[in-house]
Amino acid sequence: MKRSLFALALVAALPLAASAADGISYNYVEGGYTQTNTDGADADGFGANGSIAIHPNFHIFGGWQNQEIEDTNVRFDQWVHRLG
């Protein structure tokens, strides 16, 4: 039983080991849906995040989210940025 579990774990980890050999890339763009639930009004909207490597040891990360509160015209934006 223990040998079969070990073999299964080893086979499951093989794709991760292969991707780790390529190195880590901090260049990406992603988008998504965001939702805030409260006891009062709820809000929902969309967002985007990304990162770019400008030097092997220096990266810029950023993100933006926009939400609108249900049944109102109240909208709000959230900006996130950091250097790494």
PDB file of N, CA and C in Angstrom:
ATOM      1  N   MET A   1       0.820  -1.190   0.000  1.00  0.00           N
ATOM      2  CA  MET A   1       0.000   0.000   0.000  1.00  0.00           C
ATOM      3  C   MET A   1       0.868   1.259   0.000  1.00  0.00           C
ATOM      4  N   LYS A   2       1.884   1.282   0.877  1.00  0.00           N
ATOM      5  CA  LYS A   2       2.749   2.449   0.957  1.00  0.00           C
ATOM      6  C   LYS A   2       3.548   2.630  -0.329  1.00  0.00           C
ATOM      7  N   ARG A   3       3.983   1.529  -0.936  1.00  0.00           N
ATOM      8  CA  ARG A   3       4.751   1.624  -2.177  1.00  0.00           C
ATOM      9  C   ARG A   3       3.896   2.178  -3.307  1.00  0.00           C
ATOM     10  N   SER A   4       2.646   1.755  -3.374  1.00  0.00           N
ATOM     11  CA  SER A   4       1.786   2.247  -4.452  1.00  0.00           C
ATOM     12  C   SER A   4       1.466   3.729  -4.254  1.00  0.00           C
ATOM     13  N   LEU A   5       1.285   4.171  -3.014  1.00  0.00           N
ATOM     14  CA  LEU A   5       1.067   5.592  -2.749  1.00  0.00           C
ATOM     15  C   LEU A   5       2.298   6.412  -3.102  1.00  0.00           C
ATOM     16  N   PHE A   6       3.474   5.890  -2.769  1.00  0.00           N
ATOM     17  CA  PHE A   6       4.712   6.584  -3.102  1.00  0.00           C
ATOM     18  C   PHE A   6       4.890   6.682  -4.618  1.00  0.00           C
ATOM     19  N   ALA A   7       4.614   5.595  -5.324  1.00  0.00           N
ATOM     20  CA  ALA A   7       4.736   5.594  -6.785  1.00  0.00           C
ATOM     21  C   ALA A   7       3.740   6.565  -7.409  1.00  0.00           C
ATOM     22  N   LEU A   8       2.531   6.610  -6.885  1.00  0.00           N
ATOM     23  CA  LEU A   8       1.520   7.535  -7.390  1.00  0.00           C
ATOM     24  C   LEU A   8       1.944   8.987  -7.151  1.00  0.00           C
ATOM     25  N   ALA A   9       2.488   9.279  -5.988  1.00  0.00           N
ATOM     26  CA  ALA A   9       2.952  10.637  -5.687  1.00  0.00           C
ATOM     27  C   ALA A   9       4.121  11.025  -6.580  1.00  0.00           C
ATOM     28  N   LEU A  10       5.014  10.085  -6.852  1.00  0.00           N
ATOM     29  CA  LEU A  10       6.152  10.351  -7.723  1.00  0.00           C
ATOM     30  C   LEU A  10       5.700  10.640  -9.151  1.00  0.00           C
ATOM     31  N   VAL A  11       4.756   9.878  -9.658  1.00  0.00           N
ATOM     32  CA  VAL A  11       4.235  10.100 -11.012  1.00  0.00           C
ATOM     33  C   VAL A  11       3.502  11.438 -11.089  1.00  0.00           C
ATOM     34  N   ALA A  12       2.773  11.795 -10.046  1.00  0.00           N
ATOM     35  CA  ALA A  12       2.049  13.066 -10.030  1.00  0.00           C
ATOM     36  C   ALA A  12       3.008  14.255  -9.985  1.00  0.00           C
ATOM     37  N   ALA A  13       4.183  14.106  -9.404  1.00  0.00           N
ATOM     38  CA  ALA A  13       5.138  15.201  -9.281  1.00  0.00           C
ATOM     39  C   ALA A  13       6.008  15.375 -10.520  1.00  0.00           C
ATOM     40  N   LEU A  14       6.031  14.428 -11.435  1.00  0.00           N
ATOM     41  CA  LEU A  14       6.886  14.528 -12.615  1.00  0.00           C
ATOM     42  C   LEU A  14       6.599  15.766 -13.466  1.00  0.00           C
ATOM     43  N   PRO A  15       5.353  16.102 -13.788  1.00  0.00           N
ATOM     44  CA  PRO A  15       5.141  17.318 -14.593  1.00  0.00           C
ATOM     45  C   PRO A  15       5.626  18.586 -13.886  1.00  0.00           C
ATOM     46  N   LEU A  16       5.533  18.635 -12.564  1.00  0.00           N
ATOM     47  CA  LEU A  16       5.998  19.797 -11.820  1.00  0.00           C
ATOM     48  C   LEU A  16       7.513  19.917 -11.890  1.00  0.00           C
ATOM     49  N   ALA A  17       8.203  18.795 -11.829  1.00  0.00           N
ATOM     50  CA  ALA A  17       9.659  18.818 -11.917  1.00  0.00           C
ATOM     51  C   ALA A  17      10.108  19.263 -13.303  1.00  0.00           C
ATOM     52  N   ALA A  18       9.399  18.857 -14.336  1.00  0.00           N
ATOM     53  CA  ALA A  18       9.763  19.258 -15.695  1.00  0.00           C
ATOM     54  C   ALA A  18       9.562  20.748 -15.903  1.00  0.00           C
ATOM     55  N   SER A  19       8.494  21.305 -15.369  1.00  0.00           N
ATOM     56  CA  SER A  19       8.258  22.744 -15.538  1.00  0.00           C
ATOM     57  C   SER A  19       9.218  23.559 -14.688  1.00  0.00           C
ATOM     58  N   ALA A  20       9.687  23.031 -13.573  1.00  0.00           N
ATOM     59  CA  ALA A  20      10.630  23.747 -12.728  1.00  0.00           C
ATOM     60  C   ALA A  20      11.992  23.867 -13.406  1.00  0.00           C
ATOM     61  N   ALA A  21      12.309  22.956 -14.298  1.00  0.00           N
ATOM     62  CA  ALA A  21      13.583  23.013 -14.992  1.00  0.00           C
ATOM     63  C   ALA A  21      13.644  24.199 -15.945  1.00  0.00           C
ATOM     64  N   ASP A  22      12.496  24.680 -16.420  1.00  0.00           N
ATOM     65  CA  ASP A  22      12.460  25.817 -17.331  1.00  0.00           C
ATOM     66  C   ASP A  22      12.720  27.133 -16.619  1.00  0.00           C
ATOM     67  N   GLY A  23      12.622  27.167 -15.329  1.00  0.00           N
ATOM     68  CA  GLY A  23      12.779  28.405 -14.579  1.00  0.00           C
ATOM     69  C   GLY A  23      11.435  29.077 -14.369  1.00  0.00           C
ATOM     70  N   ILE A  24      11.411  30.064 -13.510  1.00  0.00           N
ATOM     71  CA  ILE A  24      10.175  30.770 -13.183  1.00  0.00           C
ATOM     72  C   ILE A  24      10.089  32.024 -14.033  1.00  0.00           C
ATOM     73  N   SER A  25       8.935  32.265 -14.618  1.00  0.00           N
ATOM     74  CA  SER A  25       8.708  33.473 -15.392  1.00  0.00           C
ATOM     75  C   SER A  25       7.710  34.362 -14.653  1.00  0.00           C
ATOM     76  N   TYR A  26       8.066  35.624 -14.497  1.00  0.00           N
ATOM     77  CA  TYR A  26       7.169  36.569 -13.838  1.00  0.00           C
ATOM     78  C   TYR A  26       6.381  37.406 -14.847  1.00  0.00           C
ATOM     79  N   ASN A  27       6.497  37.110 -16.131  1.00  0.00           N
ATOM     80  CA  ASN A  27       5.749  37.828 -17.158  1.00  0.00           C
ATOM     81  C   ASN A  27       4.402  37.148 -17.351  1.00  0.00           C
ATOM     82  N   TYR A  28       3.329  37.847 -16.992  1.00  0.00           N
ATOM     83  CA  TYR A  28       1.998  37.284 -17.170  1.00  0.00           C
ATOM     84  C   TYR A  28       0.943  38.375 -17.168  1.00  0.00           C
ATOM     85  N   VAL A  29      -0.210  38.050 -17.720  1.00  0.00           N
ATOM     86  CA  VAL A  29      -1.400  38.904 -17.667  1.00  0.00           C
ATOM     87  C   VAL A  29      -2.569  37.984 -17.366  1.00  0.00           C
ATOM     88  N   GLU A  30      -3.434  38.392 -16.449  1.00  0.00           N
ATOM     89  CA  GLU A  30      -4.604  37.600 -16.129  1.00  0.00           C
ATOM     90  C   GLU A  30      -5.796  38.517 -15.898  1.00  0.00           C
ATOM     91  N   GLY A  31      -6.957  38.011 -16.138  1.00  0.00           N
ATOM     92  CA  GLY A  31      -8.182  38.757 -15.904  1.00  0.00           C
ATOM     93  C   GLY A  31      -9.155  37.902 -15.119  1.00  0.00           C
ATOM     94  N   GLY A  32     -10.136  38.543 -14.502  1.00  0.00           N
ATOM     95  CA  GLY A  32     -11.076  37.766 -13.717  1.00  0.00           C
ATOM     96  C   GLY A  32     -12.284  38.557 -13.282  1.00  0.00           C
ATOM     97  N   TYR A  33     -13.178  37.858 -12.667  1.00  0.00           N
ATOM     98  CA  TYR A  33     -14.419  38.409 -12.126  1.00  0.00           C
ATOM     99  C   TYR A  33     -14.246  38.544 -10.626  1.00  0.00           C
ATOM    100  N   THR A  34     -14.682  39.652 -10.054  1.00  0.00           N
ATOM    101  CA  THR A  34     -14.561  39.865  -8.618  1.00  0.00           C
ATOM    102  C   THR A  34     -15.928  40.192  -8.029  1.00  0.00           C
ATOM    103  N   GLN A  35     -16.168  39.720  -6.814  1.00  0.00           N
ATOM    104  CA  GLN A  35     -17.468  39.905  -6.174  1.00  0.00           C
ATOM    105  C   GLN A  35     -17.262  40.154  -4.688  1.00  0.00           C
ATOM    106  N   THR A  36     -18.024  41.115  -4.132  1.00  0.00           N
ATOM    107  CA  THR A  36     -17.990  41.420  -2.715  1.00  0.00           C
ATOM    108  C   THR A  36     -19.392  41.250  -2.150  1.00  0.00           C
ATOM    109  N   ASN A  37     -19.547  40.365  -1.179  1.00  0.00           N
ATOM    110  CA  ASN A  37     -20.834  40.128  -0.539  1.00  0.00           C
ATOM    111  C   ASN A  37     -20.799  40.710   0.871  1.00  0.00           C
ATOM    112  N   THR A  38     -21.795  41.532   1.193  1.00  0.00           N
ATOM    113  CA  THR A  38     -21.896  42.117   2.527  1.00  0.00           C
ATOM    114  C   THR A  38     -23.304  41.880   3.056  1.00  0.00           C
ATOM    115  N   ASP A  39     -23.545  42.263   4.300  1.00  0.00           N
ATOM    116  CA  ASP A  39     -24.892  42.160   4.862  1.00  0.00           C
ATOM    117  C   ASP A  39     -25.843  43.144   4.192  1.00  0.00           C
ATOM    118  N   GLY A  40     -25.288  44.246   3.672  1.00  0.00           N
ATOM    119  CA  GLY A  40     -26.090  45.257   2.971  1.00  0.00           C
ATOM    120  C   GLY A  40     -26.120  44.964   1.480  1.00  0.00           C
ATOM    121  N   ALA A  41     -25.601  45.882   0.708  1.00  0.00           N
ATOM    122  CA  ALA A  41     -25.581  45.741  -0.751  1.00  0.00           C
ATOM    123  C   ALA A  41     -24.351  44.951  -1.193  1.00  0.00           C
ATOM    124  N   ASP A  42     -24.506  44.209  -2.270  1.00  0.00           N
ATOM    125  CA  ASP A  42     -23.404  43.446  -2.852  1.00  0.00           C
ATOM    126  C   ASP A  42     -22.820  44.215  -4.031  1.00  0.00           C
ATOM    127  N   ALA A  43     -21.588  43.894  -4.385  1.00  0.00           N
ATOM    128  CA  ALA A  43     -20.927  44.532  -5.519  1.00  0.00           C
ATOM    129  C   ALA A  43     -20.240  43.468  -6.352  1.00  0.00           C
ATOM    130  N   ASP A  44     -20.160  43.716  -7.664  1.00  0.00           N
ATOM    131  CA  ASP A  44     -19.422  42.822  -8.530  1.00  0.00           C
ATOM    132  C   ASP A  44     -18.804  43.610  -9.664  1.00  0.00           C
ATOM    133  N   GLY A  45     -17.813  43.007 -10.324  1.00  0.00           N
ATOM    134  CA  GLY A  45     -17.118  43.675 -11.411  1.00  0.00           C
ATOM    135  C   GLY A  45     -16.000  42.815 -11.957  1.00  0.00           C
ATOM    136  N   PHE A  46     -15.063  43.456 -12.619  1.00  0.00           N
ATOM    137  CA  PHE A  46     -13.974  42.747 -13.277  1.00  0.00           C
ATOM    138  C   PHE A  46     -12.641  43.319 -12.852  1.00  0.00           C
ATOM    139  N   GLY A  47     -11.595  42.549 -13.084  1.00  0.00           N
ATOM    140  CA  GLY A  47     -10.259  42.994 -12.721  1.00  0.00           C
ATOM    141  C   GLY A  47      -9.210  42.410 -13.632  1.00  0.00           C
ATOM    142  N   ALA A  48      -8.015  42.962 -13.564  1.00  0.00           N
ATOM    143  CA  ALA A  48      -6.872  42.481 -14.334  1.00  0.00           C
ATOM    144  C   ALA A  48      -5.615  42.613 -13.481  1.00  0.00           C
ATOM    145  N   ASN A  49      -4.717  41.659 -13.617  1.00  0.00           N
ATOM    146  CA  ASN A  49      -3.434  41.668 -12.925  1.00  0.00           C
ATOM    147  C   ASN A  49      -2.355  41.325 -13.932  1.00  0.00           C
ATOM    148  N   GLY A  50      -1.138  41.764 -13.652  1.00  0.00           N
ATOM    149  CA  GLY A  50      -0.040  41.436 -14.544  1.00  0.00           C
ATOM    150  C   GLY A  50       1.298  41.692 -13.893  1.00  0.00           C
ATOM    151  N   SER A  51       2.321  41.224 -14.559  1.00  0.00           N
ATOM    152  CA  SER A  51       3.685  41.396 -14.081  1.00  0.00           C
ATOM    153  C   SER A  51       4.613  41.365 -15.280  1.00  0.00           C
ATOM    154  N   ILE A  52       5.702  42.094 -15.174  1.00  0.00           N
ATOM    155  CA  ILE A  52       6.713  42.078 -16.221  1.00  0.00           C
ATOM    156  C   ILE A  52       8.093  42.135 -15.571  1.00  0.00           C
ATOM    157  N   ALA A  53       9.004  41.353 -16.098  1.00  0.00           N
ATOM    158  CA  ALA A  53      10.383  41.352 -15.612  1.00  0.00           C
ATOM    159  C   ALA A  53      11.169  42.355 -16.455  1.00  0.00           C
ATOM    160  N   ILE A  54      11.749  43.358 -15.794  1.00  0.00           N
ATOM    161  CA  ILE A  54      12.544  44.323 -16.531  1.00  0.00           C
ATOM    162  C   ILE A  54      14.043  44.080 -16.326  1.00  0.00           C
ATOM    163  N   HIS A  55      14.349  43.149 -15.448  1.00  0.00           N
ATOM    164  CA  HIS A  55      15.714  42.707 -15.179  1.00  0.00           C
ATOM    165  C   HIS A  55      15.572  41.341 -14.513  1.00  0.00           C
ATOM    166  N   PRO A  56      16.550  40.450 -14.620  1.00  0.00           N
ATOM    167  CA  PRO A  56      16.389  39.132 -13.984  1.00  0.00           C
ATOM    168  C   PRO A  56      16.046  39.184 -12.497  1.00  0.00           C
ATOM    169  N   ASN A  57      16.432  40.249 -11.805  1.00  0.00           N
ATOM    170  CA  ASN A  57      16.162  40.354 -10.370  1.00  0.00           C
ATOM    171  C   ASN A  57      15.216  41.491 -10.014  1.00  0.00           C
ATOM    172  N   PHE A  58      14.516  42.076 -10.993  1.00  0.00           N
ATOM    173  CA  PHE A  58      13.636  43.207 -10.721  1.00  0.00           C
ATOM    174  C   PHE A  58      12.369  43.071 -11.554  1.00  0.00           C
ATOM    175  N   HIS A  59      11.216  43.100 -10.876  1.00  0.00           N
ATOM    176  CA  HIS A  59       9.927  42.888 -11.536  1.00  0.00           C
ATOM    177  C   HIS A  59       8.943  43.963 -11.099  1.00  0.00           C
ATOM    178  N   ILE A  60       7.984  44.264 -11.966  1.00  0.00           N
ATOM    179  CA  ILE A  60       6.914  45.194 -11.647  1.00  0.00           C
ATOM    180  C   ILE A  60       5.603  44.414 -11.678  1.00  0.00           C
ATOM    181  N   PHE A  61       4.854  44.479 -10.578  1.00  0.00           N
ATOM    182  CA  PHE A  61       3.561  43.817 -10.456  1.00  0.00           C
ATOM    183  C   PHE A  61       2.478  44.885 -10.390  1.00  0.00           C
ATOM    184  N   GLY A  62       1.326  44.631 -10.985  1.00  0.00           N
ATOM    185  CA  GLY A  62       0.242  45.597 -10.916  1.00  0.00           C
ATOM    186  C   GLY A  62      -1.106  44.935 -11.093  1.00  0.00           C
ATOM    187  N   GLY A  63      -2.137  45.630 -10.640  1.00  0.00           N
ATOM    188  CA  GLY A  63      -3.484  45.093 -10.780  1.00  0.00           C
ATOM    189  C   GLY A  63      -4.525  46.190 -10.676  1.00  0.00           C
ATOM    190  N   TRP A  64      -5.710  45.905 -11.199  1.00  0.00           N
ATOM    191  CA  TRP A  64      -6.824  46.848 -11.183  1.00  0.00           C
ATOM    192  C   TRP A  64      -8.118  46.055 -11.040  1.00  0.00           C
ATOM    193  N   GLN A  65      -9.027  46.559 -10.220  1.00  0.00           N
ATOM    194  CA  GLN A  65     -10.365  45.973 -10.065  1.00  0.00           C
ATOM    195  C   GLN A  65     -11.392  47.092 -10.105  1.00  0.00           C
ATOM    196  N   ASN A  66     -12.509  46.832 -10.739  1.00  0.00           N
ATOM    197  CA  ASN A  66     -13.610  47.783 -10.826  1.00  0.00           C
ATOM    198  C   ASN A  66     -14.866  47.059 -10.389  1.00  0.00           C
ATOM    199  N   GLN A  67     -15.603  47.634  -9.433  1.00  0.00           N
ATOM    200  CA  GLN A  67     -16.846  47.033  -8.961  1.00  0.00           C
ATOM    201  C   GLN A  67     -17.948  48.079  -8.929  1.00  0.00           C
ATOM    202  N   GLU A  68     -19.181  47.609  -9.094  1.00  0.00           N
ATOM    203  CA  GLU A  68     -20.351  48.470  -8.986  1.00  0.00           C
ATOM    204  C   GLU A  68     -21.291  47.866  -7.954  1.00  0.00           C
ATOM    205  N   ILE A  69     -21.785  48.718  -7.043  1.00  0.00           N
ATOM    206  CA  ILE A  69     -22.705  48.252  -6.010  1.00  0.00           C
ATOM    207  C   ILE A  69     -24.075  48.030  -6.640  1.00  0.00           C
ATOM    208  N   GLU A  70     -24.666  46.886  -6.314  1.00  0.00           N
ATOM    209  CA  GLU A  70     -25.963  46.481  -6.867  1.00  0.00           C
ATOM    210  C   GLU A  70     -27.033  47.555  -6.696  1.00  0.00           C
ATOM    211  N   ASP A  71     -27.833  47.767  -7.721  1.00  0.00           N
ATOM    212  CA  ASP A  71     -28.986  48.679  -7.705  1.00  0.00           C
ATOM    213  C   ASP A  71     -28.622  50.128  -7.413  1.00  0.00           C
ATOM    214  N   THR A  72     -27.380  50.519  -7.663  1.00  0.00           N
ATOM    215  CA  THR A  72     -26.960  51.913  -7.495  1.00  0.00           C
ATOM    216  C   THR A  72     -26.047  52.277  -8.664  1.00  0.00           C
ATOM    217  N   ASN A  73     -25.682  53.528  -8.733  1.00  0.00           N
ATOM    218  CA  ASN A  73     -24.688  53.967  -9.713  1.00  0.00           C
ATOM    219  C   ASN A  73     -23.325  54.171  -9.059  1.00  0.00           C
ATOM    220  N   VAL A  74     -23.120  53.604  -7.887  1.00  0.00           N
ATOM    221  CA  VAL A  74     -21.856  53.749  -7.160  1.00  0.00           C
ATOM    222  C   VAL A  74     -20.866  52.725  -7.704  1.00  0.00           C
ATOM    223  N   ARG A  75     -19.740  53.237  -8.210  1.00  0.00           N
ATOM    224  CA  ARG A  75     -18.669  52.379  -8.732  1.00  0.00           C
ATOM    225  C   ARG A  75     -17.380  52.738  -8.021  1.00  0.00           C
ATOM    226  N   PHE A  76     -16.500  51.778  -7.880  1.00  0.00           N
ATOM    227  CA  PHE A  76     -15.206  52.071  -7.281  1.00  0.00           C
ATOM    228  C   PHE A  76     -14.122  51.236  -7.945  1.00  0.00           C
ATOM    229  N   ASP A  77     -12.940  51.833  -8.025  1.00  0.00           N
ATOM    230  CA  ASP A  77     -11.764  51.197  -8.607  1.00  0.00           C
ATOM    231  C   ASP A  77     -10.739  50.945  -7.519  1.00  0.00           C
ATOM    232  N   GLN A  78      -9.980  49.882  -7.695  1.00  0.00           N
ATOM    233  CA  GLN A  78      -8.891  49.585  -6.775  1.00  0.00           C
ATOM    234  C   GLN A  78      -7.650  49.310  -7.617  1.00  0.00           C
ATOM    235  N   TRP A  79      -6.594  50.056  -7.363  1.00  0.00           N
ATOM    236  CA  TRP A  79      -5.334  49.880  -8.062  1.00  0.00           C
ATOM    237  C   TRP A  79      -4.305  49.298  -7.107  1.00  0.00           C
ATOM    238  N   VAL A  80      -3.524  48.339  -7.588  1.00  0.00           N
ATOM    239  CA  VAL A  80      -2.469  47.725  -6.786  1.00  0.00           C
ATOM    240  C   VAL A  80      -1.193  47.733  -7.617  1.00  0.00           C
ATOM    241  N   HIS A  81      -0.091  48.161  -7.030  1.00  0.00           N
ATOM    242  CA  HIS A  81       1.191  48.117  -7.725  1.00  0.00           C
ATOM    243  C   HIS A  81       2.294  47.898  -6.703  1.00  0.00           C
ATOM    244  N   ARG A  82       3.306  47.192  -7.123  1.00  0.00           N
ATOM    245  CA  ARG A  82       4.457  46.959  -6.246  1.00  0.00           C
ATOM    246  C   ARG A  82       5.663  46.590  -7.088  1.00  0.00           C
ATOM    247  N   LEU A  83       6.810  46.829  -6.572  1.00  0.00           N
ATOM    248  CA  LEU A  83       8.070  46.480  -7.217  1.00  0.00           C
ATOM    249  C   LEU A  83       8.685  45.330  -6.468  1.00  0.00           C
ATOM    250  N   GLY A  84       9.340  44.441  -7.177  1.00  0.00           N
ATOM    251  CA  GLY A  84       9.957  43.297  -6.505  1.00  0.00           C
ATOM    252  C   GLY A  84      11.287  42.952  -7.052  1.00  0.00           C
TER     253      GLY A  84
END
